[in-house]
GROMACS .gro file of C-alpha atoms in nm:
model
  352
    1MET     CA    1  19.511  21.262  14.162
    2ALA     CA    2  19.244  21.463  14.345
    3ALA     CA    3  19.453  21.777  14.303
    4LEU     CA    4  19.481  21.709  13.930
    5GLY     CA    5  19.103  21.666  13.909
    6ARG     CA    6  19.050  22.003  14.079
    7GLN     CA    7  19.293  22.170  13.837
    8VAL     CA    8  19.107  22.028  13.539
    9LEU     CA    9  18.773  22.144  13.677
   10ASP     CA   10  18.907  22.492  13.756
   11TRP     CA   11  19.045  22.518  13.402
   12HIS     CA   12  18.704  22.437  13.258
   13ARG     CA   13  18.545  22.705  13.475
   14LEU     CA   14  18.793  22.968  13.361
   15ILE     CA   15  18.760  22.874  12.995
   16PRO     CA   16  18.397  22.760  12.944
   17LEU     CA   17  18.365  22.496  12.679
   18THR     CA   18  18.177  22.604  12.373
   19TRP     CA   19  18.046  22.399  12.090
   20ALA     CA   20  18.255  22.603  11.851
   21ARG     CA   21  18.581  22.428  11.944
   22ILE     CA   22  18.442  22.081  11.879
   23SER     CA   23  18.196  22.164  11.603
   24GLY     CA   24  18.485  22.313  11.409
   25LEU     CA   25  18.599  21.958  11.351
   26ALA     CA   26  18.280  21.912  11.144
   27PRO     CA   27  18.206  21.548  11.246
   28PRO     CA   28  18.000  21.335  11.008
   29LEU     CA   29  17.631  21.316  11.083
   30GLY     CA   30  17.668  20.967  11.231
   31GLN     CA   31  17.911  21.096  11.494
   32ARG     CA   32  17.705  21.398  11.604
   33ARG     CA   33  17.508  21.202  11.861
   34MET     CA   34  17.825  21.109  12.048
   35THR     CA   35  17.959  21.465  12.017
   36ALA     CA   36  17.638  21.625  12.146
   37SER     CA   37  17.622  21.385  12.440
   38LEU     CA   38  17.987  21.451  12.526
   39LEU     CA   39  17.932  21.827  12.509
   40ARG     CA   40  17.638  21.812  12.748
   41ARG     CA   41  17.850  21.625  13.005
   42LEU     CA   42  18.152  21.852  12.975
   43THR     CA   43  17.931  22.164  12.985
   44THR     CA   44  17.786  22.036  13.312
   45ALA     CA   45  18.134  22.022  13.461
   46SER     CA   46  18.235  22.363  13.322
   47SER     CA   47  17.922  22.518  13.475
   48GLY     CA   48  18.030  22.417  13.823
   49GLY     CA   49  17.903  22.062  13.849
   50GLY     CA   50  18.127  21.811  14.016
   51LEU     CA   51  18.312  21.544  13.824
   52GLY     CA   52  18.136  21.297  14.048
   53LYS     CA   53  17.823  21.364  13.849
   54LEU     CA   54  17.991  21.224  13.538
   55PRO     CA   55  18.068  20.860  13.626
   56CYS     CA   56  18.221  20.623  13.375
   57VAL     CA   57  17.966  20.354  13.469
   58GLU     CA   58  17.612  20.488  13.462
   59PRO     CA   59  17.365  20.413  13.744
   60ARG     CA   60  17.120  20.125  13.711
   61LYS     CA   61  16.830  20.358  13.631
   62TYR     CA   62  16.995  20.440  13.297
   63VAL     CA   63  17.038  20.079  13.189
   64GLN     CA   64  16.701  20.081  13.013
   65GLU     CA   65  16.761  20.420  12.846
   66PRO     CA   66  16.876  20.288  12.503
   67GLU     CA   67  16.554  20.088  12.463
   68CYS     CA   68  16.342  20.386  12.573
   69ARG     CA   69  16.528  20.616  12.336
   70THR     CA   70  16.483  20.372  12.051
   71ASN     CA   71  16.109  20.366  12.111
   72LEU     CA   72  16.105  20.746  12.140
   73ILE     CA   73  16.294  20.792  11.813
   74GLN     CA   74  16.074  20.540  11.635
   75GLY     CA   75  15.766  20.722  11.763
   76LEU     CA   76  15.897  21.055  11.633
   77LEU     CA   77  15.981  20.900  11.295
   78GLU     CA   78  15.628  20.761  11.265
   79LYS     CA   79  15.476  21.100  11.344
   80GLN     CA   80  15.674  21.257  11.060
   81GLY     CA   81  15.551  21.008  10.802
   82PRO     CA   82  15.763  20.836  10.536
   83PRO     CA   83  16.091  21.019  10.468
   84VAL     CA   84  16.163  21.173  10.130
   85ASP     CA   85  16.399  20.975   9.901
   86GLY     CA   86  16.445  20.706  10.163
   87GLY     CA   87  16.631  20.933  10.406
   88SER     CA   88  16.518  20.736  10.711
   89LEU     CA   89  16.870  20.689  10.850
   90GLU     CA   90  16.955  21.059  10.814
   91GLN     CA   91  16.631  21.165  10.980
   92GLU     CA   92  16.691  20.921  11.265
   93GLU     CA   93  17.040  21.058  11.324
   94VAL     CA   94  16.906  21.415  11.324
   95ILE     CA   95  16.647  21.319  11.586
   96ARG     CA   96  16.917  21.159  11.801
   97SER     CA   97  17.134  21.470  11.775
   98LEU     CA   98  16.844  21.703  11.867
   99LEU     CA   99  16.762  21.490  12.172
  100ASP     CA  100  17.127  21.496  12.277
  101MET     CA  101  17.132  21.875  12.247
  102GLY     CA  102  16.860  21.888  12.512
  103PHE     CA  103  16.546  21.918  12.300
  104SER     CA  104  16.240  21.742  12.439
  105GLU     CA  105  16.022  21.505  12.240
  106VAL     CA  106  15.768  21.785  12.191
  107HIS     CA  107  16.037  22.025  12.070
  108VAL     CA  108  16.185  21.773  11.825
  109ASN     CA  109  15.841  21.701  11.683
  110GLU     CA  110  15.775  22.076  11.643
  111LEU     CA  111  16.110  22.136  11.472
  112LEU     CA  112  16.060  21.852  11.225
  113GLY     CA  113  15.711  21.982  11.147
  114ILE     CA  114  15.812  22.341  11.067
  115ARG     CA  115  15.914  22.257  10.711
  116PRO     CA  116  15.798  21.903  10.630
  117GLY     CA  117  16.004  21.745  10.358
  118ALA     CA  118  16.298  21.980  10.404
  119PRO     CA  119  16.646  21.821  10.429
  120PRO     CA  120  16.699  21.715  10.794
  121ARG     CA  121  17.066  21.810  10.772
  122GLN     CA  122  16.972  22.173  10.696
  123LEU     CA  123  16.752  22.180  11.007
  124LEU     CA  124  17.031  22.039  11.221
  125ASP     CA  125  17.288  22.285  11.088
  126VAL     CA  126  17.067  22.589  11.160
  127VAL     CA  127  16.972  22.462  11.505
  128SER     CA  128  17.337  22.391  11.587
  129GLU     CA  129  17.438  22.749  11.502
  130LEU     CA  130  17.166  22.887  11.730
  131ILE     CA  131  17.280  22.659  12.013
  132LEU     CA  132  17.637  22.777  11.954
  133LEU     CA  133  17.519  23.135  12.006
  134GLY     CA  134  17.397  23.037  12.353
  135VAL     CA  135  17.024  23.015  12.273
  136HIS     CA  136  16.853  22.738  12.471
  137PRO     CA  137  16.634  22.471  12.308
  138GLU     CA  138  16.297  22.621  12.397
  139PRO     CA  139  16.374  22.969  12.254
  140VAL     CA  140  16.525  22.802  11.945
  141CYS     CA  141  16.191  22.633  11.879
  142ALA     CA  142  16.002  22.958  11.938
  143VAL     CA  143  16.228  23.151  11.698
  144LEU     CA  144  16.209  22.895  11.417
  145LYS     CA  145  15.833  22.856  11.452
  146LYS     CA  146  15.796  23.234  11.435
  147SER     CA  147  16.031  23.267  11.136
  148PRO     CA  148  16.048  22.936  10.947
  149GLN     CA  149  16.227  23.110  10.660
  150LEU     CA  150  16.543  23.094  10.873
  151LEU     CA  151  16.562  22.723  10.790
  152LYS     CA  152  16.628  22.818  10.428
  153LEU     CA  153  16.943  23.011  10.512
  154PRO     CA  154  17.272  22.868  10.382
  155VAL     CA  155  17.494  22.737  10.658
  156THR     CA  156  17.779  22.964  10.548
  157GLN     CA  157  17.558  23.271  10.591
  158MET     CA  158  17.449  23.152  10.935
  159LYS     CA  159  17.811  23.107  11.042
  160LYS     CA  160  17.914  23.452  10.916
  161ARG     CA  161  17.618  23.620  11.085
  162SER     CA  162  17.683  23.429  11.407
  163SER     CA  163  18.042  23.551  11.406
  164TYR     CA  164  17.928  23.909  11.345
  165LEU     CA  165  17.676  23.898  11.631
  166ARG     CA  166  17.942  23.763  11.867
  167LYS     CA  167  18.165  24.057  11.778
  168LEU     CA  168  17.879  24.287  11.875
  169GLY     CA  169  17.863  24.111  12.212
  170LEU     CA  170  17.533  23.934  12.146
  171GLY     CA  171  17.650  23.577  12.195
  172GLU     CA  172  17.651  23.361  12.506
  173GLY     CA  173  17.280  23.377  12.584
  174ARG     CA  174  17.224  23.749  12.521
  175LEU     CA  175  17.079  23.676  12.180
  176LYS     CA  176  16.759  23.517  12.312
  177ARG     CA  177  16.566  23.844  12.346
  178VAL     CA  178  16.700  23.976  12.014
  179LEU     CA  179  16.589  23.668  11.822
  180LEU     CA  180  16.247  23.649  11.984
  181CYS     CA  181  16.179  24.016  11.905
  182CYS     CA  182  16.362  24.046  11.574
  183PRO     CA  183  16.447  23.703  11.424
  184GLU     CA  184  16.526  23.865  11.091
  185VAL     CA  185  16.857  23.975  11.241
  186LEU     CA  186  16.987  23.644  11.102
  187SER     CA  187  16.859  23.700  10.750
  188MET     CA  188  16.864  24.078  10.691
  189ARG     CA  189  17.126  24.233  10.467
  190GLN     CA  190  17.465  24.288  10.622
  191ARG     CA  191  17.481  24.648  10.503
  192ASP     CA  192  17.153  24.725  10.685
  193LEU     CA  193  17.296  24.590  11.009
  194ASP     CA  194  17.616  24.786  10.954
  195SER     CA  195  17.417  25.105  10.892
  196THR     CA  196  17.231  25.074  11.222
  197VAL     CA  197  17.547  25.004  11.420
  198ARG     CA  198  17.730  25.287  11.243
  199VAL     CA  199  17.457  25.539  11.332
  200LEU     CA  200  17.463  25.437  11.698
  201ARG     CA  201  17.843  25.456  11.720
  202ASP     CA  202  17.940  25.738  11.484
  203LYS     CA  203  17.633  25.963  11.475
  204CYS     CA  204  17.491  25.917  11.825
  205LEU     CA  205  17.835  25.856  11.982
  206PHE     CA  206  17.739  25.558  12.195
  207THR     CA  207  18.026  25.344  12.321
  208ALA     CA  208  18.067  24.987  12.195
  209GLN     CA  209  17.929  24.856  12.524
  210GLN     CA  210  17.629  25.087  12.503
  211VAL     CA  211  17.559  24.974  12.146
  212THR     CA  212  17.554  24.614  12.268
  213GLU     CA  213  17.313  24.708  12.547
  214ILE     CA  214  17.083  24.892  12.307
  215LEU     CA  215  17.069  24.601  12.063
  216HIS     CA  216  17.004  24.362  12.351
  217ARG     CA  217  16.740  24.570  12.527
  218CYS     CA  218  16.577  24.731  12.220
  219PRO     CA  219  16.610  24.484  11.930
  220PHE     CA  220  16.343  24.667  11.732
  221VAL     CA  221  16.596  24.939  11.645
  222LEU     CA  222  16.729  24.693  11.387
  223ARG     CA  223  16.406  24.742  11.190
  224GLU     CA  224  16.420  25.119  11.192
  225ASP     CA  225  16.551  25.345  10.921
  226PRO     CA  226  16.896  25.465  11.039
  227SER     CA  227  16.811  25.831  10.975
  228GLU     CA  228  16.493  25.803  11.183
  229LEU     CA  229  16.689  25.631  11.459
  230GLU     CA  230  16.937  25.918  11.459
  231TYR     CA  231  16.654  26.174  11.474
  232LYS     CA  232  16.496  25.992  11.767
  233PHE     CA  233  16.824  26.014  11.958
  234GLN     CA  234  16.867  26.382  11.871
  235TYR     CA  235  16.517  26.452  12.000
  236ALA     CA  236  16.601  26.283  12.329
  237TYR     CA  237  16.938  26.452  12.363
  238PHE     CA  238  16.865  26.809  12.250
  239ARG     CA  239  16.492  26.858  12.306
  240MET     CA  240  16.450  26.658  12.625
  241GLY     CA  241  16.801  26.679  12.767
  242VAL     CA  242  16.837  26.302  12.806
  243ARG     CA  243  17.198  26.184  12.827
  244HIS     CA  244  17.349  25.875  12.663
  245THR     CA  245  17.344  25.663  12.977
  246ASP     CA  246  16.977  25.740  13.039
  247VAL     CA  247  16.885  25.665  12.678
  248VAL     CA  248  17.032  25.317  12.729
  249ARG     CA  249  16.904  25.260  13.082
  250THR     CA  250  16.544  25.359  13.007
  251ASP     CA  251  16.518  25.179  12.669
  252PHE     CA  252  16.426  25.515  12.518
  253LEU     CA  253  16.490  25.407  12.158
  254GLN     CA  254  16.222  25.139  12.165
  255TYR     CA  255  15.941  25.395  12.181
  256SER     CA  256  15.800  25.557  11.870
  257ILE     CA  257  15.895  25.918  11.805
  258THR     CA  258  15.526  26.007  11.771
  259LYS     CA  259  15.443  25.883  12.119
  260THR     CA  260  15.753  26.047  12.264
  261ARG     CA  261  15.689  26.383  12.102
  262GLN     CA  262  15.320  26.390  12.195
  263ARG     CA  263  15.375  26.318  12.563
  264HIS     CA  264  15.686  26.532  12.600
  265THR     CA  265  15.537  26.836  12.426
  266PHE     CA  266  15.212  26.800  12.619
  267LEU     CA  267  15.400  26.807  12.950
  268GLU     CA  268  15.613  27.095  12.828
  269ARG     CA  269  15.312  27.311  12.745
  270LEU     CA  270  15.150  27.224  13.075
  271GLY     CA  271  15.463  27.354  13.246
  272ARG     CA  272  15.547  27.010  13.384
  273TYR     CA  273  15.865  26.948  13.182
  274GLN     CA  274  16.161  27.172  13.110
  275THR     CA  275  16.464  27.110  12.891
  276PRO     CA  276  16.775  27.110  13.115
  277ASP     CA  277  17.043  27.372  13.052
  278LYS     CA  278  17.402  27.285  12.964
  279LYS     CA  279  17.470  27.204  13.328
  280GLY     CA  280  17.177  26.963  13.334
  281GLN     CA  281  16.972  27.187  13.565
  282THR     CA  282  16.605  27.285  13.549
  283GLN     CA  283  16.387  27.526  13.745
  284ILE     CA  284  16.125  27.255  13.800
  285PRO     CA  285  16.169  26.882  13.874
  286ASN     CA  286  16.107  26.687  13.555
  287PRO     CA  287  15.913  26.360  13.576
  288LEU     CA  288  16.107  26.038  13.527
  289LEU     CA  289  16.123  25.898  13.174
  290LYS     CA  290  15.959  25.576  13.286
  291ASP     CA  291  15.660  25.777  13.409
  292ILE     CA  292  15.635  25.943  13.069
  293LEU     CA  293  15.691  25.657  12.826
  294ARG     CA  294  15.672  25.323  13.005
  295VAL     CA  295  15.317  25.365  13.134
  296SER     CA  296  14.981  25.342  12.964
  297GLU     CA  297  14.816  25.658  12.833
  298ALA     CA  298  14.559  25.650  13.113
  299GLU     CA  299  14.830  25.628  13.380
  300PHE     CA  300  15.037  25.895  13.207
  301LEU     CA  301  14.742  26.138  13.211
  302ALA     CA  302  14.633  26.056  13.565
  303LYS     CA  303  14.969  26.049  13.745
  304THR     CA  304  15.221  26.238  13.531
  305ALA     CA  305  15.032  26.500  13.331
  306CYS     CA  306  14.740  26.535  13.576
  307SER     CA  307  14.512  26.605  13.282
  308SER     CA  308  14.204  26.460  13.115
  309PRO     CA  309  14.188  26.228  12.811
  310GLU     CA  310  13.972  26.483  12.629
  311GLU     CA  311  14.232  26.756  12.672
  312PHE     CA  312  14.507  26.525  12.548
  313GLU     CA  313  14.307  26.425  12.240
  314VAL     CA  314  14.252  26.789  12.146
  315PHE     CA  315  14.622  26.857  12.197
  316LYS     CA  316  14.726  26.567  11.972
  317LYS     CA  317  14.509  26.700  11.689
  318LEU     CA  318  14.656  27.048  11.726
  319LEU     CA  319  15.009  26.909  11.736
  320ALA     CA  320  14.947  26.705  11.420
  321ARG     CA  321  14.822  27.021  11.246
  322GLU     CA  322  15.130  27.215  11.357
  323GLU     CA  323  15.361  26.942  11.226
  324GLU     CA  324  15.176  26.936  10.896
  325GLU     CA  325  15.218  27.311  10.857
  326ASP     CA  326  15.585  27.284  10.948
  327THR     CA  327  15.629  27.021  10.677
  328GLU     CA  328  15.465  27.244  10.417
  329ASN     CA  329  15.688  27.537  10.517
  330HIS     CA  330  15.996  27.318  10.548
  331VAL     CA  331  16.325  27.458  10.415
  332PRO     CA  332  16.596  27.200  10.331
  333GLY     CA  333  16.868  27.203  10.594
  334ASP     CA  334  16.646  27.320  10.882
  335GLU     CA  335  16.645  26.976  11.041
  336SER     CA  336  17.019  26.975  11.100
  337ILE     CA  337  17.139  27.038  11.450
  338SER     CA  338  17.331  27.355  11.520
  339ASP     CA  339  17.709  27.362  11.537
  340GLU     CA  340  17.690  27.446  11.906
  341GLU     CA  341  17.469  27.145  11.980
  342ASP     CA  342  17.692  26.921  11.769
  343GLU     CA  343  17.992  27.044  11.964
  344ASP     CA  344  17.816  26.962  12.294
  345GLN     CA  345  17.742  26.610  12.176
  346ASP     CA  346  18.101  26.555  12.063
  347GLU     CA  347  18.224  26.673  12.402
  348GLU     CA  348  18.008  26.423  12.589
  349GLY     CA  349  18.106  26.147  12.346
  350ARG     CA  350  18.474  26.208  12.434
  351GLU     CA  351  18.389  26.192  12.803
  352LEU     CA  352  18.215  25.857  12.757
   0.00000   0.00000   0.00000
């Protein structure tokens, strides 16, 4: 019997339980409390907890829990005021389900207060999809408080978007940072998402794994115009000699092109930065990207450029004037990369 227990536990560790398997059964609202409670127990076992932690007969300290929970639920119901259209039972069941999912009393109260009067079932459906994506209760509250319009999304749209994000590798807890930085990823148009992913894969030649890393580490790229995102990569690759792996590792795409161009060009004209040749070699040691972009302007000037703020301000004005003149004298087609550079990029893409 003990051997059978170990086999069951090992199977759960190899195939972690997800809410998707059970939620696919679409239980009625009245059964969700039991389902959520069961999932929490089984998830504990699948995460490495012993089966001994899941006794059939609960310890004495839990005997009073039903009464405490009843008082807690009643208190939450009173805080929300009288339900609309007599939906007291539905609201009570939603509160029970949220508590069973792991939300605290404070979190439940915050969730119910985001859109007072909204159908409780809609709230529960949206929250359930976020939990299915691996987002924990506290970040779920933060996301919905930041973007309450997400509670208006149809459940079918949420499910489709959740499936799409999983295919991009953003499920199982990796979505937390994306949602906190860019919650509109759940509501933006599908074609806009596809355009961003297509630019990263087909134009910039990042691998599927690198695209996932970029979206996870730099969620703000989802807000950018795809053509501007492509130009930012080209600037890194051809003007600065930054390779694909370094673009991902240093979060290069999260910085504005204006900031990048100003600091890079300033260093270049000071003789402190040199574009590597085709072999990746330079005659001088270039500063690290983190010392160029990840630091404040004061630290950049003091430690990397070894220059004064006044000199940098004058340079930025001159650079802005040069760019303005270039725009006035712009000839259509000049912005395209050369065939030789395009060939170099294709070659590295094949290597990756």
